[in-house]
Amino acid sequence: MTSTIAALISPATSLSVAHVLAGSLILVSFMMLYQDRLSSVINVLALHAAVLGLAVGWQAYIQGAPELYITAALALGFKAVVIPLALHRIVERLGIHREVEAVGGISLTMLAGIGLVALSMMVMLRTAAHADALAREDVALALSVILLGLLMMVTRRNAVSQIAGFMSLENGLILAAAGAQGMPLVVEISVAFSILIAFIVIGVFLFRIRERFDTVDSAALDAFRGELQ
């Protein structure tokens, strides 16, 4: 039924909606880069996951791939609700309600992000010129999301905001897989549980850092390591 309805939608409409949703994910990635408070970063991360869920849901609709609906539900329920709530709890327990410093400042970070988006578009659209239009352009947009997530991890000194960058990077990988005609559901479930395990481990690790060094600022931890050497 879904594939029959999807067949009635024109290719131009499918491309437009898919591009709007993928482009919205890039916009939210820039919103995350712009935030300078931990609570705001976590809230934008939840929005990032919600947009991902909508994007993957649309891919499921136009591809006639019902397994992607489960992937979209995982993004909406787990990443948009469970993880942000847990991160807010970690921030509250650690008592780190404060501004997050960006290496080089917000302005330079945003400019670097624009450059990475342009680079990803140029590289993907040229190297995959003969691929399916929807898959090629969605993967190009997904690569932009991945690079922006990596930039978030590199330019933030606080461990919690680096976790947010890692999660947004993983969202880009999911978007790329969905745009490239999906991935086996078993792989999606494996990824979801791997992220859950990694999140638990990182949460415990953050508590240990806080107990030992009284901070989760990576710059302070680097300074402490230098003193030991």
PDB file of C-alpha atoms in Angstrom:
ATOM      1  CA  MET A   1       0.000   0.000   0.000  1.00  0.00           C
ATOM      2  CA  THR A   2       2.770   2.403   0.959  1.00  0.00           C
ATOM      3  CA  SER A   3       4.741   1.674  -2.203  1.00  0.00           C
ATOM      4  CA  THR A   4       1.583   2.161  -4.320  1.00  0.00           C
ATOM      5  CA  ILE A   5       0.913   5.583  -2.799  1.00  0.00           C
ATOM      6  CA  ALA A   6       4.579   6.533  -3.102  1.00  0.00           C
ATOM      7  CA  ALA A   7       4.456   5.659  -6.800  1.00  0.00           C
ATOM      8  CA  LEU A   8       1.779   8.326  -7.274  1.00  0.00           C
ATOM      9  CA  ILE A   9       4.101  11.037  -5.974  1.00  0.00           C
ATOM     10  CA  SER A  10       6.115  12.728  -8.701  1.00  0.00           C
ATOM     11  CA  PRO A  11       9.911  12.331  -8.599  1.00  0.00           C
ATOM     12  CA  ALA A  12      10.261  16.110  -8.331  1.00  0.00           C
ATOM     13  CA  THR A  13       8.083  16.187  -5.210  1.00  0.00           C
ATOM     14  CA  SER A  14       9.992  13.284  -3.656  1.00  0.00           C
ATOM     15  CA  LEU A  15      13.299  15.054  -4.293  1.00  0.00           C
ATOM     16  CA  SER A  16      12.028  18.375  -2.969  1.00  0.00           C
ATOM     17  CA  VAL A  17      10.686  17.021   0.317  1.00  0.00           C
ATOM     18  CA  ALA A  18      13.753  14.801   0.871  1.00  0.00           C
ATOM     19  CA  HIS A  19      16.067  17.741   0.216  1.00  0.00           C
ATOM     20  CA  VAL A  20      14.106  20.061   2.510  1.00  0.00           C
ATOM     21  CA  LEU A  21      14.304  17.561   5.370  1.00  0.00           C
ATOM     22  CA  ALA A  22      17.999  16.814   4.808  1.00  0.00           C
ATOM     23  CA  GLY A  23      18.718  20.531   4.460  1.00  0.00           C
ATOM     24  CA  SER A  24      16.824  21.156   7.697  1.00  0.00           C
ATOM     25  CA  LEU A  25      19.156  18.697   9.419  1.00  0.00           C
ATOM     26  CA  ILE A  26      22.137  20.780   8.228  1.00  0.00           C
ATOM     27  CA  LEU A  27      20.428  23.928   9.523  1.00  0.00           C
ATOM     28  CA  VAL A  28      19.903  22.335  12.929  1.00  0.00           C
ATOM     29  CA  SER A  29      23.572  21.254  12.927  1.00  0.00           C
ATOM     30  CA  PHE A  30      24.529  24.922  12.501  1.00  0.00           C
ATOM     31  CA  MET A  31      22.134  25.804  15.323  1.00  0.00           C
ATOM     32  CA  MET A  32      24.003  23.340  17.530  1.00  0.00           C
ATOM     33  CA  LEU A  33      27.355  24.870  16.590  1.00  0.00           C
ATOM     34  CA  TYR A  34      26.013  28.308  17.509  1.00  0.00           C
ATOM     35  CA  GLN A  35      24.872  27.367  21.021  1.00  0.00           C
ATOM     36  CA  ASP A  36      27.097  28.380  23.926  1.00  0.00           C
ATOM     37  CA  ARG A  37      25.216  26.760  26.832  1.00  0.00           C
ATOM     38  CA  LEU A  38      25.009  23.063  27.600  1.00  0.00           C
ATOM     39  CA  SER A  39      21.239  23.007  28.085  1.00  0.00           C
ATOM     40  CA  SER A  40      20.731  24.664  24.697  1.00  0.00           C
ATOM     41  CA  VAL A  41      23.116  22.224  23.006  1.00  0.00           C
ATOM     42  CA  ILE A  42      21.155  19.278  24.402  1.00  0.00           C
ATOM     43  CA  ASN A  43      17.808  20.780  23.360  1.00  0.00           C
ATOM     44  CA  VAL A  44      19.067  21.327  19.818  1.00  0.00           C
ATOM     45  CA  LEU A  45      20.400  17.747  19.793  1.00  0.00           C
ATOM     46  CA  ALA A  46      16.846  16.562  20.515  1.00  0.00           C
ATOM     47  CA  LEU A  47      15.563  18.678  17.619  1.00  0.00           C
ATOM     48  CA  HIS A  48      18.326  17.233  15.422  1.00  0.00           C
ATOM     49  CA  ALA A  49      17.121  13.698  16.157  1.00  0.00           C
ATOM     50  CA  ALA A  50      13.486  14.661  15.561  1.00  0.00           C
ATOM     51  CA  VAL A  51      14.306  16.062  12.117  1.00  0.00           C
ATOM     52  CA  LEU A  52      16.301  12.899  11.382  1.00  0.00           C
ATOM     53  CA  GLY A  53      13.240  10.819  12.271  1.00  0.00           C
ATOM     54  CA  LEU A  54      11.109  12.814   9.851  1.00  0.00           C
ATOM     55  CA  ALA A  55      13.736  12.535   7.096  1.00  0.00           C
ATOM     56  CA  VAL A  56      14.078   8.769   7.502  1.00  0.00           C
ATOM     57  CA  GLY A  57      10.294   8.403   7.689  1.00  0.00           C
ATOM     58  CA  TRP A  58       9.951  10.208   4.373  1.00  0.00           C
ATOM     59  CA  GLN A  59      12.623   7.965   2.838  1.00  0.00           C
ATOM     60  CA  ALA A  60      10.634   4.948   4.048  1.00  0.00           C
ATOM     61  CA  TYR A  61       7.517   6.403   2.407  1.00  0.00           C
ATOM     62  CA  ILE A  62       8.997   7.142  -1.022  1.00  0.00           C
ATOM     63  CA  GLN A  63      11.115   3.972  -1.140  1.00  0.00           C
ATOM     64  CA  GLY A  64       8.332   1.688   0.065  1.00  0.00           C
ATOM     65  CA  ALA A  65      10.705   0.378   2.762  1.00  0.00           C
ATOM     66  CA  PRO A  66       8.682  -0.336   5.940  1.00  0.00           C
ATOM     67  CA  GLU A  67      11.795  -1.276   7.923  1.00  0.00           C
ATOM     68  CA  LEU A  68      12.901   2.350   7.749  1.00  0.00           C
ATOM     69  CA  TYR A  69       9.799   3.340   9.717  1.00  0.00           C
ATOM     70  CA  ILE A  70      11.298   1.441  12.664  1.00  0.00           C
ATOM     71  CA  THR A  71      14.528   3.366  12.166  1.00  0.00           C
ATOM     72  CA  ALA A  72      12.547   6.634  12.185  1.00  0.00           C
ATOM     73  CA  ALA A  73      10.738   5.561  15.362  1.00  0.00           C
ATOM     74  CA  LEU A  74      14.060   4.765  17.049  1.00  0.00           C
ATOM     75  CA  ALA A  75      15.329   8.237  16.144  1.00  0.00           C
ATOM     76  CA  LEU A  76      12.200   9.977  17.420  1.00  0.00           C
ATOM     77  CA  GLY A  77      11.842   7.960  20.623  1.00  0.00           C
ATOM     78  CA  PHE A  78      15.372   7.098  21.639  1.00  0.00           C
ATOM     79  CA  LYS A  79      17.488   9.943  20.289  1.00  0.00           C
ATOM     80  CA  ALA A  80      14.979  12.773  20.490  1.00  0.00           C
ATOM     81  CA  VAL A  81      13.631  11.930  23.950  1.00  0.00           C
ATOM     82  CA  VAL A  82      15.601   9.364  25.975  1.00  0.00           C
ATOM     83  CA  ILE A  83      19.166  10.539  25.312  1.00  0.00           C
ATOM     84  CA  PRO A  84      18.463  14.299  25.736  1.00  0.00           C
ATOM     85  CA  LEU A  85      16.653  13.637  29.028  1.00  0.00           C
ATOM     86  CA  ALA A  86      19.580  11.528  30.227  1.00  0.00           C
ATOM     87  CA  LEU A  87      22.077  14.213  29.191  1.00  0.00           C
ATOM     88  CA  HIS A  88      20.085  16.869  31.030  1.00  0.00           C
ATOM     89  CA  ARG A  89      20.194  14.637  34.109  1.00  0.00           C
ATOM     90  CA  ILE A  90      23.960  14.175  33.777  1.00  0.00           C
ATOM     91  CA  VAL A  91      24.449  17.949  33.488  1.00  0.00           C
ATOM     92  CA  GLU A  92      22.269  18.480  36.559  1.00  0.00           C
ATOM     93  CA  ARG A  93      24.058  15.802  38.583  1.00  0.00           C
ATOM     94  CA  LEU A  94      27.485  17.142  37.622  1.00  0.00           C
ATOM     95  CA  GLY A  95      26.466  20.730  38.319  1.00  0.00           C
ATOM     96  CA  ILE A  96      27.924  22.083  35.071  1.00  0.00           C
ATOM     97  CA  HIS A  97      25.232  24.588  34.070  1.00  0.00           C
ATOM     98  CA  ARG A  98      27.466  27.074  32.303  1.00  0.00           C
ATOM     99  CA  GLU A  99      28.634  28.419  28.964  1.00  0.00           C
ATOM    100  CA  VAL A 100      30.606  26.175  26.632  1.00  0.00           C
ATOM    101  CA  GLU A 101      33.779  27.583  25.124  1.00  0.00           C
ATOM    102  CA  ALA A 102      34.458  26.997  21.435  1.00  0.00           C
ATOM    103  CA  VAL A 103      38.020  26.753  20.140  1.00  0.00           C
ATOM    104  CA  GLY A 104      38.553  29.851  17.989  1.00  0.00           C
ATOM    105  CA  GLY A 105      35.163  31.346  18.853  1.00  0.00           C
ATOM    106  CA  ILE A 106      31.654  30.841  17.464  1.00  0.00           C
ATOM    107  CA  SER A 107      32.187  33.005  14.361  1.00  0.00           C
ATOM    108  CA  LEU A 108      35.195  31.043  13.116  1.00  0.00           C
ATOM    109  CA  THR A 109      33.414  27.785  13.882  1.00  0.00           C
ATOM    110  CA  MET A 110      30.408  28.825  11.802  1.00  0.00           C
ATOM    111  CA  LEU A 111      32.642  29.876   8.908  1.00  0.00           C
ATOM    112  CA  ALA A 112      34.459  26.549   9.085  1.00  0.00           C
ATOM    113  CA  GLY A 113      31.095  24.794   9.018  1.00  0.00           C
ATOM    114  CA  ILE A 114      30.052  26.655   5.865  1.00  0.00           C
ATOM    115  CA  GLY A 115      33.323  25.640   4.239  1.00  0.00           C
ATOM    116  CA  LEU A 116      32.798  21.977   5.170  1.00  0.00           C
ATOM    117  CA  VAL A 117      29.281  21.984   3.712  1.00  0.00           C
ATOM    118  CA  ALA A 118      30.559  23.471   0.448  1.00  0.00           C
ATOM    119  CA  LEU A 119      33.374  20.914   0.341  1.00  0.00           C
ATOM    120  CA  SER A 120      31.065  17.960   0.914  1.00  0.00           C
ATOM    121  CA  MET A 121      28.669  19.129  -1.808  1.00  0.00           C
ATOM    122  CA  MET A 122      31.461  19.637  -4.297  1.00  0.00           C
ATOM    123  CA  VAL A 123      33.095  16.289  -3.592  1.00  0.00           C
ATOM    124  CA  MET A 124      29.971  14.110  -3.522  1.00  0.00           C
ATOM    125  CA  LEU A 125      28.176  15.652  -6.491  1.00  0.00           C
ATOM    126  CA  ARG A 126      31.271  15.174  -8.633  1.00  0.00           C
ATOM    127  CA  THR A 127      32.302  11.702  -7.515  1.00  0.00           C
ATOM    128  CA  ALA A 128      28.745  10.306  -7.678  1.00  0.00           C
ATOM    129  CA  ALA A 129      27.621  12.121 -10.815  1.00  0.00           C
ATOM    130  CA  HIS A 130      26.159   8.960 -12.400  1.00  0.00           C
ATOM    131  CA  ALA A 131      24.314   7.700  -9.317  1.00  0.00           C
ATOM    132  CA  ASP A 132      20.594   8.052  -8.674  1.00  0.00           C
ATOM    133  CA  ALA A 133      19.752  11.729  -8.161  1.00  0.00           C
ATOM    134  CA  LEU A 134      17.895  11.243  -4.876  1.00  0.00           C
ATOM    135  CA  ALA A 135      20.604   9.022  -3.382  1.00  0.00           C
ATOM    136  CA  ARG A 136      23.472  11.211  -4.636  1.00  0.00           C
ATOM    137  CA  GLU A 137      22.149  14.491  -3.287  1.00  0.00           C
ATOM    138  CA  ASP A 138      20.909  13.005  -0.013  1.00  0.00           C
ATOM    139  CA  VAL A 139      24.297  11.419   0.632  1.00  0.00           C
ATOM    140  CA  ALA A 140      25.959  14.779  -0.135  1.00  0.00           C
ATOM    141  CA  LEU A 141      23.713  16.476   2.431  1.00  0.00           C
ATOM    142  CA  ALA A 142      24.321  13.667   4.916  1.00  0.00           C
ATOM    143  CA  LEU A 143      28.079  14.067   4.526  1.00  0.00           C
ATOM    144  CA  SER A 144      27.644  17.727   5.456  1.00  0.00           C
ATOM    145  CA  VAL A 145      25.851  16.688   8.649  1.00  0.00           C
ATOM    146  CA  ILE A 146      28.651  14.218   9.450  1.00  0.00           C
ATOM    147  CA  LEU A 147      31.364  16.842   8.969  1.00  0.00           C
ATOM    148  CA  LEU A 148      29.472  19.388  11.068  1.00  0.00           C
ATOM    149  CA  GLY A 149      29.156  16.818  13.852  1.00  0.00           C
ATOM    150  CA  LEU A 150      32.894  16.186  13.645  1.00  0.00           C
ATOM    151  CA  LEU A 151      33.504  19.935  13.775  1.00  0.00           C
ATOM    152  CA  MET A 152      31.327  20.125  16.898  1.00  0.00           C
ATOM    153  CA  MET A 153      33.470  17.469  18.564  1.00  0.00           C
ATOM    154  CA  VAL A 154      36.735  19.180  17.620  1.00  0.00           C
ATOM    155  CA  THR A 155      35.814  22.746  18.572  1.00  0.00           C
ATOM    156  CA  ARG A 156      34.106  22.127  21.924  1.00  0.00           C
ATOM    157  CA  ARG A 157      36.135  21.694  25.098  1.00  0.00           C
ATOM    158  CA  ASN A 158      33.359  20.307  27.269  1.00  0.00           C
ATOM    159  CA  ALA A 159      32.882  16.539  27.236  1.00  0.00           C
ATOM    160  CA  VAL A 160      29.067  16.737  27.224  1.00  0.00           C
ATOM    161  CA  SER A 161      29.001  18.969  24.128  1.00  0.00           C
ATOM    162  CA  GLN A 162      31.465  16.597  22.478  1.00  0.00           C
ATOM    163  CA  ILE A 163      28.984  13.790  23.089  1.00  0.00           C
ATOM    164  CA  ALA A 164      26.337  15.915  21.336  1.00  0.00           C
ATOM    165  CA  GLY A 165      28.698  16.319  18.393  1.00  0.00           C
ATOM    166  CA  PHE A 166      29.253  12.566  18.260  1.00  0.00           C
ATOM    167  CA  MET A 167      25.495  11.926  18.281  1.00  0.00           C
ATOM    168  CA  SER A 168      24.873  14.421  15.474  1.00  0.00           C
ATOM    169  CA  LEU A 169      27.663  12.774  13.463  1.00  0.00           C
ATOM    170  CA  GLU A 170      25.949   9.405  13.908  1.00  0.00           C
ATOM    171  CA  ASN A 171      22.654  10.992  12.784  1.00  0.00           C
ATOM    172  CA  GLY A 172      24.376  11.949   9.552  1.00  0.00           C
ATOM    173  CA  LEU A 173      25.474   8.344   9.038  1.00  0.00           C
ATOM    174  CA  ILE A 174      21.884   7.155   9.481  1.00  0.00           C
ATOM    175  CA  LEU A 175      20.655   9.765   6.990  1.00  0.00           C
ATOM    176  CA  ALA A 176      23.258   8.647   4.457  1.00  0.00           C
ATOM    177  CA  ALA A 177      22.274   4.998   4.858  1.00  0.00           C
ATOM    178  CA  ALA A 178      18.581   5.786   4.462  1.00  0.00           C
ATOM    179  CA  GLY A 179      19.202   7.940   1.392  1.00  0.00           C
ATOM    180  CA  ALA A 180      21.263   5.181  -0.211  1.00  0.00           C
ATOM    181  CA  GLN A 181      18.154   2.948  -0.352  1.00  0.00           C
ATOM    182  CA  GLY A 182      18.254   2.024   3.309  1.00  0.00           C
ATOM    183  CA  MET A 183      20.226  -0.517   5.303  1.00  0.00           C
ATOM    184  CA  PRO A 184      19.276  -3.861   6.826  1.00  0.00           C
ATOM    185  CA  LEU A 185      17.180  -3.440   9.962  1.00  0.00           C
ATOM    186  CA  VAL A 186      19.527  -5.673  11.925  1.00  0.00           C
ATOM    187  CA  VAL A 187      22.343  -3.197  11.296  1.00  0.00           C
ATOM    188  CA  GLU A 188      20.143  -0.337  12.468  1.00  0.00           C
ATOM    189  CA  ILE A 189      19.287  -2.170  15.676  1.00  0.00           C
ATOM    190  CA  SER A 190      22.974  -2.949  16.213  1.00  0.00           C
ATOM    191  CA  VAL A 191      23.848   0.712  15.765  1.00  0.00           C
ATOM    192  CA  ALA A 192      21.108   1.795  18.177  1.00  0.00           C
ATOM    193  CA  PHE A 193      22.250  -0.596  20.885  1.00  0.00           C
ATOM    194  CA  SER A 194      25.895   0.298  20.286  1.00  0.00           C
ATOM    195  CA  ILE A 195      25.056   3.948  20.813  1.00  0.00           C
ATOM    196  CA  LEU A 196      23.107   3.053  23.963  1.00  0.00           C
ATOM    197  CA  ILE A 197      26.054   1.124  25.374  1.00  0.00           C
ATOM    198  CA  ALA A 198      28.490   3.884  24.414  1.00  0.00           C
ATOM    199  CA  PHE A 199      26.214   6.456  26.044  1.00  0.00           C
ATOM    200  CA  ILE A 200      26.087   4.500  29.308  1.00  0.00           C
ATOM    201  CA  VAL A 201      29.859   4.090  29.318  1.00  0.00           C
ATOM    202  CA  ILE A 202      30.415   7.777  28.562  1.00  0.00           C
ATOM    203  CA  GLY A 203      27.983   8.744  31.344  1.00  0.00           C
ATOM    204  CA  VAL A 204      29.876   6.649  33.880  1.00  0.00           C
ATOM    205  CA  PHE A 205      33.159   8.008  32.551  1.00  0.00           C
ATOM    206  CA  LEU A 206      31.961  11.597  33.010  1.00  0.00           C
ATOM    207  CA  PHE A 207      31.042  10.938  36.623  1.00  0.00           C
ATOM    208  CA  ARG A 208      34.487   9.452  37.245  1.00  0.00           C
ATOM    209  CA  ILE A 209      36.180  12.479  35.653  1.00  0.00           C
ATOM    210  CA  ARG A 210      34.091  14.826  37.785  1.00  0.00           C
ATOM    211  CA  GLU A 211      34.932  12.932  40.947  1.00  0.00           C
ATOM    212  CA  ARG A 212      38.663  12.830  40.178  1.00  0.00           C
ATOM    213  CA  PHE A 213      39.350  16.233  38.626  1.00  0.00           C
ATOM    214  CA  ASP A 214      36.301  18.321  39.637  1.00  0.00           C
ATOM    215  CA  THR A 215      35.768  19.318  35.972  1.00  0.00           C
ATOM    216  CA  VAL A 216      34.772  17.906  32.566  1.00  0.00           C
ATOM    217  CA  ASP A 217      36.569  20.631  30.610  1.00  0.00           C
ATOM    218  CA  SER A 218      38.990  18.880  28.226  1.00  0.00           C
ATOM    219  CA  ALA A 219      41.386  21.859  28.295  1.00  0.00           C
ATOM    220  CA  ALA A 220      41.718  21.535  32.077  1.00  0.00           C
ATOM    221  CA  LEU A 221      42.280  17.799  31.725  1.00  0.00           C
ATOM    222  CA  ASP A 222      45.022  18.430  29.130  1.00  0.00           C
ATOM    223  CA  ALA A 223      46.661  20.892  31.517  1.00  0.00           C
ATOM    224  CA  PHE A 224      46.566  18.315  34.304  1.00  0.00           C
ATOM    225  CA  ARG A 225      48.148  15.731  32.030  1.00  0.00           C
ATOM    226  CA  GLY A 226      50.906  18.214  31.146  1.00  0.00           C
ATOM    227  CA  GLU A 227      51.641  18.785  34.823  1.00  0.00           C
ATOM    228  CA  LEU A 228      52.070  15.058  35.338  1.00  0.00           C
ATOM    229  CA  GLN A 229      54.557  14.896  32.457  1.00  0.00           C
TER     230      GLN A 229
END
